[in-house]
Coordinates of C-alpha atoms and ligand atoms in Angstrom, one line a residue:
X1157 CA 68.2 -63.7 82.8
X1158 CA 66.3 -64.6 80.1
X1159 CA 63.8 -67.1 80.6
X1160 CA 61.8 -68.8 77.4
X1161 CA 59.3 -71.1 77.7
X1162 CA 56.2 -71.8 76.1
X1163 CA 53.6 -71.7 78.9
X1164 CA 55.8 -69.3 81.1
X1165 CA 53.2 -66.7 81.7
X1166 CA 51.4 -69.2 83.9
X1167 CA 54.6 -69.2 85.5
X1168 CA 55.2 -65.9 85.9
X1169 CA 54.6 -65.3 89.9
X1170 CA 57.3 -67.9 90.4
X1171 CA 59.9 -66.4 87.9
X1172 CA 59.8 -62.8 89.3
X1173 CA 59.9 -63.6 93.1
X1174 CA 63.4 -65.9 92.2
X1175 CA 64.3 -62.7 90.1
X1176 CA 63.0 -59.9 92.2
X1177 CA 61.3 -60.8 95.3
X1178 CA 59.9 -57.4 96.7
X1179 CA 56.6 -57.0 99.1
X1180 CA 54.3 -55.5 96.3
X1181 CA 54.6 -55.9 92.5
X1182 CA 52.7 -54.1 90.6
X1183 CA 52.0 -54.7 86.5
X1184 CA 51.9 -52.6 83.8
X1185 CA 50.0 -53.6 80.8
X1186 CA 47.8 -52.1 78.2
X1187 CA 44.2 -52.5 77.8
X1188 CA 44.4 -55.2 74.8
X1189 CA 47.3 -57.1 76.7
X1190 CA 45.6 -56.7 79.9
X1191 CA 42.1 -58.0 78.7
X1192 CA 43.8 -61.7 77.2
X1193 CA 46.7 -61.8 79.7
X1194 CA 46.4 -59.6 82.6
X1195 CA 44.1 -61.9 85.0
X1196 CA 46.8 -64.9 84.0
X1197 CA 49.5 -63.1 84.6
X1198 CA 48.1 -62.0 88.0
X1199 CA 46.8 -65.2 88.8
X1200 CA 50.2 -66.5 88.7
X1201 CA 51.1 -65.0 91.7
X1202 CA 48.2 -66.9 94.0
X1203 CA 49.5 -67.0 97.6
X1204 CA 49.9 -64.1 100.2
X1205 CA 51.6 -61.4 98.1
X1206 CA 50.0 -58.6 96.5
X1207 CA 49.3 -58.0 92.8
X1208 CA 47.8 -54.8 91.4
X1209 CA 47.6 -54.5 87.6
X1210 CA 47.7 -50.8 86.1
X1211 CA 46.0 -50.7 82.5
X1212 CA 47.2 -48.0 79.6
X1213 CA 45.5 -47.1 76.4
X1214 CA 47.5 -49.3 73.8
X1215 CA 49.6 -47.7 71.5
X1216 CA 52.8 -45.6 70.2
X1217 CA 50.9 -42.0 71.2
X1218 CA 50.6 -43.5 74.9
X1219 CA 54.3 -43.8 75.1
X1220 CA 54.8 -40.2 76.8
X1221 CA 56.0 -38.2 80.0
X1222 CA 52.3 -38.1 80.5
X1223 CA 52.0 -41.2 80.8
X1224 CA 55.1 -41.9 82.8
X1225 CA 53.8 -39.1 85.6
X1226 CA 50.0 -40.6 85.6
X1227 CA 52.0 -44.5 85.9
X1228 CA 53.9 -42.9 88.7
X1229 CA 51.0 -41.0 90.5
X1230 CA 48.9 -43.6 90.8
X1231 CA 52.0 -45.5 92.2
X1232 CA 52.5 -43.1 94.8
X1233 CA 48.3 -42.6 95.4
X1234 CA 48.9 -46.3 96.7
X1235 CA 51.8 -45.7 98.8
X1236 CA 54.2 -48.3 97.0
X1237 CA 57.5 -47.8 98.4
X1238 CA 60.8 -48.9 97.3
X1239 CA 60.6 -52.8 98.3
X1240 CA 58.5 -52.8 95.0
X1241 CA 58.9 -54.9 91.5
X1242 CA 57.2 -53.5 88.3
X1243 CA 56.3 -56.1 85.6
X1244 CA 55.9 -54.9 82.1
X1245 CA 53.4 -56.8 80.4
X1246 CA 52.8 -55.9 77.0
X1247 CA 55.0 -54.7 73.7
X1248 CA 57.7 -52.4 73.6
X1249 CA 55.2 -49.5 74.1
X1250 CA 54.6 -51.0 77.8
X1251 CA 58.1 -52.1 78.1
X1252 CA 59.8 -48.8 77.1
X1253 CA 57.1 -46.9 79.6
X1254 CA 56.8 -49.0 82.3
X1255 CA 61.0 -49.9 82.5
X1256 CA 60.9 -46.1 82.8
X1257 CA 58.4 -45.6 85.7
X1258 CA 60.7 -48.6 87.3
X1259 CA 64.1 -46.8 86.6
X1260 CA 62.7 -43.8 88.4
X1261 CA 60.1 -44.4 90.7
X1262 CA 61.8 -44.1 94.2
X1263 CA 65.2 -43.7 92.5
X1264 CA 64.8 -47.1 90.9
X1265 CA 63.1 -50.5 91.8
X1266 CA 63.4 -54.0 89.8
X1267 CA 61.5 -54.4 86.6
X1268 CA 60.5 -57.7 85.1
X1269 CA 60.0 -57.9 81.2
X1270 CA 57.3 -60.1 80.2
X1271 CA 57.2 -59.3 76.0
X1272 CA 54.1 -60.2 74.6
X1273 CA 54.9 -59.1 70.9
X1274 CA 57.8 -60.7 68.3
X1275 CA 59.1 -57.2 68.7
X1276 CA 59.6 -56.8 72.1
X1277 CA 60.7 -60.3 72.6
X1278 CA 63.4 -60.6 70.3
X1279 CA 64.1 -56.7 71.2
X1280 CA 62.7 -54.1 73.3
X1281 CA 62.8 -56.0 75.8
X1282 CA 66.6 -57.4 75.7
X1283 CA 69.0 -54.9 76.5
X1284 CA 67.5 -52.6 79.2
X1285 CA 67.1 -49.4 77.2
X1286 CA 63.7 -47.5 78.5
X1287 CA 62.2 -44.2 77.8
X1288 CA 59.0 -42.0 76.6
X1289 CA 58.3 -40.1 73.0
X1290 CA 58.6 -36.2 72.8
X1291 CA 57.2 -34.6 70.1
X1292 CA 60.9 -33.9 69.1
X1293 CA 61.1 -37.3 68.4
X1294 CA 61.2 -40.9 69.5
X1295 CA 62.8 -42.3 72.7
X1296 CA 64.8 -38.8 73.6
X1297 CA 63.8 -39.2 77.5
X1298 CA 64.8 -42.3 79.1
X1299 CA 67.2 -44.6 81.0
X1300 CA 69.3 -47.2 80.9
X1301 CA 67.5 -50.1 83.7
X1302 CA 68.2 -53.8 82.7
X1303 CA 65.6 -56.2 83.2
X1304 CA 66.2 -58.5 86.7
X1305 CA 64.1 -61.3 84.0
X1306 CA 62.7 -61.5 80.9
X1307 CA 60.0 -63.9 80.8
X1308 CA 58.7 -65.3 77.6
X1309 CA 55.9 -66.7 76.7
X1310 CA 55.6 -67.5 72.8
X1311 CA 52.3 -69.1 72.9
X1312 CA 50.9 -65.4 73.8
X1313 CA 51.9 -64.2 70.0
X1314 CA 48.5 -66.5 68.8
X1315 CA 46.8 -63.3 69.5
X1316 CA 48.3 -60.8 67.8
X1317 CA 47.0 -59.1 64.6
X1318 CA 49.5 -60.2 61.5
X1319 CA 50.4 -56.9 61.0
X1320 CA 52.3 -56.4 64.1
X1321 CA 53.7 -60.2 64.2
X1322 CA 55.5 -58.8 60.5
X1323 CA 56.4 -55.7 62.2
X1324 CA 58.6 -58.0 64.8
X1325 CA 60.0 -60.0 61.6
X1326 CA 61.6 -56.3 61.0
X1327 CA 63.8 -56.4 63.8
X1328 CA 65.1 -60.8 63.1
X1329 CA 66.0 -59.7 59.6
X1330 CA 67.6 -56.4 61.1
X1331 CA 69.8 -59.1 63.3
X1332 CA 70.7 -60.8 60.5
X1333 CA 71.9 -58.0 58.7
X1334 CA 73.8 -56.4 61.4
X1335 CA 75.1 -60.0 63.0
X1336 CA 75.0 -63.3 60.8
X1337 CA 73.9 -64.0 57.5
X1338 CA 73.4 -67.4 58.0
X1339 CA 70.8 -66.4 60.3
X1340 CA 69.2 -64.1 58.3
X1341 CA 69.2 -67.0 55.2
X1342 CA 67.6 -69.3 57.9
X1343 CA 64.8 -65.9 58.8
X1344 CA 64.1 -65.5 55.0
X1345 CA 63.6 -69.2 54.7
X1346 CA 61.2 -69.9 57.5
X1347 CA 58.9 -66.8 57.0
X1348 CA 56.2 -67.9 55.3
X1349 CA 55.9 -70.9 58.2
X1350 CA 55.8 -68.2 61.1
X1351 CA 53.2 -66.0 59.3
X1352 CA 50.9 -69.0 58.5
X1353 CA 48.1 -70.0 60.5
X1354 CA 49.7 -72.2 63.8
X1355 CA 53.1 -70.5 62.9
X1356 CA 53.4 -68.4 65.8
X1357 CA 52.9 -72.2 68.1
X1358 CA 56.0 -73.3 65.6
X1359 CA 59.2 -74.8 66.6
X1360 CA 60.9 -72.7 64.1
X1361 CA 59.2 -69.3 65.6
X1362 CA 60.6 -70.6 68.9
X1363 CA 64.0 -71.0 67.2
X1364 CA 63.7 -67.7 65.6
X1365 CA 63.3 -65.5 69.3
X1366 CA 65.9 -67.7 70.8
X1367 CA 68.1 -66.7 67.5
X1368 CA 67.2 -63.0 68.1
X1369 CA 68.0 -62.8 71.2
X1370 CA 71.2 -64.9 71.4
X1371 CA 72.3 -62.4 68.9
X1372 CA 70.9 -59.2 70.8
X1373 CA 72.3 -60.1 74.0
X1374 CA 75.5 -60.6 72.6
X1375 CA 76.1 -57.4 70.9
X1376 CA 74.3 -55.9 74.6
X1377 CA 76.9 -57.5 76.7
X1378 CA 79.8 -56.1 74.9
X1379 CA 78.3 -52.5 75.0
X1380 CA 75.8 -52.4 77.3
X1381 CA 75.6 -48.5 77.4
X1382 CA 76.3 -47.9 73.3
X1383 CA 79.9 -46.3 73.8
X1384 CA 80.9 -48.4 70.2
X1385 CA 79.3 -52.0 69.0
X1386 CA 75.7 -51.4 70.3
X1387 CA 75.3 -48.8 67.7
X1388 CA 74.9 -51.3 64.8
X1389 CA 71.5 -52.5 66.0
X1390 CA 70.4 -49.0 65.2
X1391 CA 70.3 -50.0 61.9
X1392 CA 67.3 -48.5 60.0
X1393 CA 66.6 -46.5 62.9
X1394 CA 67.8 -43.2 62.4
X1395 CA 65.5 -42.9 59.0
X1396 CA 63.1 -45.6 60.7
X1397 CA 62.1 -43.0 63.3
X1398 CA 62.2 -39.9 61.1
X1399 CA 59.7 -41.7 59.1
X1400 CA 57.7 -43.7 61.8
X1401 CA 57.5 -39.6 63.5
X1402 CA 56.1 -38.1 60.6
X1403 CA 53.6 -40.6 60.1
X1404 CA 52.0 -40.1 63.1
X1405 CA 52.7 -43.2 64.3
X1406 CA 50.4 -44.9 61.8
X1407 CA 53.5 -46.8 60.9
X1408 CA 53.9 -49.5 63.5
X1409 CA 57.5 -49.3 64.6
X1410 CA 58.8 -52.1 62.6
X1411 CA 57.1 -51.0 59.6
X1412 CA 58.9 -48.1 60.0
X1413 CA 62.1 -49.5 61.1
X1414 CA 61.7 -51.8 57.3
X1415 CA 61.5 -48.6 55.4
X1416 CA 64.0 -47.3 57.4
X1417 CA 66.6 -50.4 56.3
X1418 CA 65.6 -50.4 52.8
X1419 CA 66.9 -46.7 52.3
X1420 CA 70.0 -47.1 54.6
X1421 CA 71.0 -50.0 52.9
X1422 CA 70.5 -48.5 49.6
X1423 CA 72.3 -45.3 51.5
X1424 CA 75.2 -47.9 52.3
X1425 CA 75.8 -48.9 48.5
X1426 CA 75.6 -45.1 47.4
X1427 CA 78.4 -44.2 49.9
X1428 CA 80.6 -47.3 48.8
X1429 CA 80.5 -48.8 52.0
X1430 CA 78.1 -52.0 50.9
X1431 CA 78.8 -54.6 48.6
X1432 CA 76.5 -54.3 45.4
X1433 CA 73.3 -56.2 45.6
X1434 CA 73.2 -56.1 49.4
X1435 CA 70.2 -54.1 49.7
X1436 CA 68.0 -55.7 47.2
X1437 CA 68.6 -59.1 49.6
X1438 CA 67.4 -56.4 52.6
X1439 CA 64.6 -55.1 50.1
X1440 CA 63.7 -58.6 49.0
X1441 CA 63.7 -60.1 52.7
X1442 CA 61.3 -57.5 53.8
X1443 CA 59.1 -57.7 51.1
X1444 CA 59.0 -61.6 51.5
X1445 CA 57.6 -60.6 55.4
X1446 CA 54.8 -58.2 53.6
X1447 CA 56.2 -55.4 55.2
X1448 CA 56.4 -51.5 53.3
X1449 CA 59.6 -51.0 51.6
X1450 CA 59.0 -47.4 50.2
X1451 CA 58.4 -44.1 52.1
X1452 CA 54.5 -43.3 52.4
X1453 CA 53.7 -40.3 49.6
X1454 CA 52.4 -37.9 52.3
X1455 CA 55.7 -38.2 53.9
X1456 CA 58.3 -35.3 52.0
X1457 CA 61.9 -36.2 52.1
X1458 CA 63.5 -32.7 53.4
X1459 CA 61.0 -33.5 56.6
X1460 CA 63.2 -36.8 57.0
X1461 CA 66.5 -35.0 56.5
X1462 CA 65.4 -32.8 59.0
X1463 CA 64.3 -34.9 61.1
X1464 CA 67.0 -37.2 61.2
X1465 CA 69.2 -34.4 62.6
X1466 CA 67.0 -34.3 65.8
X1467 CA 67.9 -37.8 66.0
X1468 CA 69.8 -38.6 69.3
X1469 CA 72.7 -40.9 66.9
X1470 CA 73.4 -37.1 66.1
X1471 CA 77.0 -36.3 66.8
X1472 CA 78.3 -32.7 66.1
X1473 CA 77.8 -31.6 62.7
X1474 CA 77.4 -34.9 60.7
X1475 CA 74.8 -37.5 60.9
X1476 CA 76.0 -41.1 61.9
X1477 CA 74.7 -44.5 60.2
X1478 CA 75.3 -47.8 60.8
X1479 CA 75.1 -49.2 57.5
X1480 CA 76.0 -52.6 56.3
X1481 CA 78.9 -53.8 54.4
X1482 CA 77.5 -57.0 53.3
X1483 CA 74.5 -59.1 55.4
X1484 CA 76.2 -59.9 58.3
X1485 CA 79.2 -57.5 58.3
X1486 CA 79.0 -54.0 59.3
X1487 CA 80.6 -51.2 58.2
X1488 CA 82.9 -48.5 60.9
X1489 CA 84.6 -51.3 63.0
X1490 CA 88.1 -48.8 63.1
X1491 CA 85.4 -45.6 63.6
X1492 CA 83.3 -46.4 66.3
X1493 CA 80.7 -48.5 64.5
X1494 CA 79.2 -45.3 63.0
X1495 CA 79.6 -43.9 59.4
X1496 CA 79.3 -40.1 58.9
X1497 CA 77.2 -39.5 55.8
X1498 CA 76.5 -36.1 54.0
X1499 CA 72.7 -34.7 53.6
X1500 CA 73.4 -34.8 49.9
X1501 CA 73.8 -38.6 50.0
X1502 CA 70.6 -38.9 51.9
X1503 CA 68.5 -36.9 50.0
X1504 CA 69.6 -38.5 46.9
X1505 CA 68.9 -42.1 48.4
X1506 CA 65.5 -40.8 49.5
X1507 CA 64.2 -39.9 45.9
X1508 CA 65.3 -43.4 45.0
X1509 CA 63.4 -45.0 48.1
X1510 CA 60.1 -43.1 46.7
X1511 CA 60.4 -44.7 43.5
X1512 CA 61.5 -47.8 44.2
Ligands
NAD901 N1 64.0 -50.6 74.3 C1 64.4 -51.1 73.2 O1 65.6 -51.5 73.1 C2 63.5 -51.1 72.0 C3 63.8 -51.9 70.9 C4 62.9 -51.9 69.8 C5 61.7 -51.3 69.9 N2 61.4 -50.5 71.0 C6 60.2 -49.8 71.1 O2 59.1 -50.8 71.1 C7 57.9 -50.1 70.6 C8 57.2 -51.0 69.6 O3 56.8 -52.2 70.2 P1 55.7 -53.1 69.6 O4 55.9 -53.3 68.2 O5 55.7 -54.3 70.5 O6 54.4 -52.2 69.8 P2 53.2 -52.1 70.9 O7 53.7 -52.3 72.2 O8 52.5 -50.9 70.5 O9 52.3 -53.4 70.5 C9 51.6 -53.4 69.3 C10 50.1 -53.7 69.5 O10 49.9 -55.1 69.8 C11 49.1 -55.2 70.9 N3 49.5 -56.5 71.6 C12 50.6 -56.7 72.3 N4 50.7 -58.0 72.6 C13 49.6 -58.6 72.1 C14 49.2 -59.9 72.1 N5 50.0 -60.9 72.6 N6 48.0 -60.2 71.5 C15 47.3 -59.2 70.9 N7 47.7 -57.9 70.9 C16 48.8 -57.6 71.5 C17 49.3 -54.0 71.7 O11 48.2 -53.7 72.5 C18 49.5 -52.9 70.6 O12 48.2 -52.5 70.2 C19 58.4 -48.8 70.0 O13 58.0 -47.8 70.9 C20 59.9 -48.9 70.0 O14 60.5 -47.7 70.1 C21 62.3 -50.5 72.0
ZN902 ZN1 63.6 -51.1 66.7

């Protein structure tokens, strides 16, 4: 159940007990989120049942099994048993991490998503994939645990920095590409509104997160455990995370995921699966967001190759893309939704993405 609404958080108390009525809930947030939302969020809940908010460190490098086992001690310190619903307030760092603690504390109890970023509204938070960072790479430890609600609040995106409100515009365009290119025409259109000054209060950004989602939840409910169809919204990923990895998560991850489509759509042309022209209207759409197109200098190109083959979308000897055939359309609906493409290719397409 995905609930949208602006003014929702103050809401939220009401919202999680129809979802997931338990006899403690606890929330999850980070120390940013928790300072503007937190007490709101809490307050919400006024009445007779108990509200405890646990605070993270913000950021990617908090997104660990470190984390996950203090989150889950201090869970235990205060003797929450199973009749227990986690809330995950925050962006797809607290999302990821705290739909983890909730898929295994106790065997598993409820967890409520409440996004607070474009990214994990129109994303991380649809779908019910959770899990932590090893150094061996991004999201390798985890668990499928669906949301009982997402609850979202645009009106909380008025405080994020612009950077990470373009990192979210990653992911629309990514929906676009993978789903509808209507959609994405309509994304490309309205992005200099959403990144004005007001634009995250906008009708059309509210139009834009219902779009995303519609889409996500869509391609989620014919796959919902990525046996075929669910694989093309891994677009950009698999050279999104090599890259977002080997920056030291100084990328943001839609930053990285942006590189990432930029060279897998160039990839997609290389291999002859894409129609010509395809990703300079990826390349272009990006750009138009103010998000990086090319692969940082420090990064070296044999470290992505390499790195792509620690990649989970690894399958046996070949690496598997989901690449585009045209915005909209993608490419492998007889094989599985995945393409297998040679290191050759890759390595060629990265020298391009360096000097493009
Ligand atoms: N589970 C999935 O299906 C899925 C899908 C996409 C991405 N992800 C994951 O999501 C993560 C990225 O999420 P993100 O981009 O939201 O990053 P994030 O959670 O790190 O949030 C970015 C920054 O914004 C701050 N912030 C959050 N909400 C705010 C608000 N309303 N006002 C002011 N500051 C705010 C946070 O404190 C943080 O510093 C990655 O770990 C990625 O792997 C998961
Ligand atoms: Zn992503």
């Amino acid at each position: 159940v995905v609930l949208a609404a602006p003014g929702a958080l103050d809401a939220l108390g009401d919202h999680v007990r129809a979802a997931a009525p338990a006899y403690r809930y606890v929330i999850i947030t980070d120390e940013t989120v928790g300072a503007l939302y937190g007490q709101r969020a809490a307050a919400s809940f006024a009445g007779t049942d108990t509200v405890e908010i646990l605070t993270i460190p913000p950021g990617e490098s908090m997104k660990t099994r470190d984390t996950w086992s203090a989150l889950t001690d201090q869970m235990l310190a205060a003797q929450y048993g199973r009749d227990t619903t986690v809330i995950a307030l925050g962006g797809g760092v607290v999302g990821d991490l705290a739909g983890f603690v909730a898929a295994t504390y106790m065997r598993g109890v409820p967890v409520v998503q409440v996004p607070t970023t474009l990214l994990a509204m129109i994303d991380a938070a649809i779908g019910g994939k959770t899990g932590v960072d090893t150094p061996r790479g991004k999201n390798l430890v985890g668990a499928f645990h669906p949301p009982a609600a997402v609850v979202v609040d645009q009106m909380v995106l008025a405080s994020l920095p612009l950077a990470v409100l373009k990192a979210g515009m990653a992911e629309a365009i990514k929906h676009g590409v993978i789903a509808d290119e209507a959609y994405f025409d309509r994304c490309v259109a309205v992005i200099p509104t959403l990144l004005a000054p007001g634009g995250t209060h906008s009708p059309a950004m509210g139009r834009l997160i219902a779009g995303s989602i519609g889409i996500k939840e869509h391609i989620v409910g014919q796959d919902a455990r990525e046996g075929g169809v669910r694989k093309i919204l891994n677009f950009g990923h698999t050279i999104g995370h090599a890259v977002e990895t080997l920056s030291g998560y100084a990328l943001l991850h839609g930053e990285a995921v942006a590189i990432g489509m930029t060279a897998e759509s160039m990839l997609a042309e290389r291999v002859g699966v894409a129609a010509p022209g395809t990703a300079t209207r990826v390349r272009n759409a990006l750009t138009r967001a103010g998000l990086p197109v090319a692969i940082p200098s420090g990064i070296a190109p044999s470290d992505v190759v390499a790195l792509t083959h620690g990649d989970k979308k690894r399958r046996g000897a070949t690496i598997e893309y989901a690449l585009p055939r045209a915005i909209g359309t993608m490419a492998g609906a007889d094989s599985g939704w995945a393409v297998a493409v040679d290191d050759k290719m890759v390595r060629a397409t990265l020298d391009d993405v360096y000097r493009s």
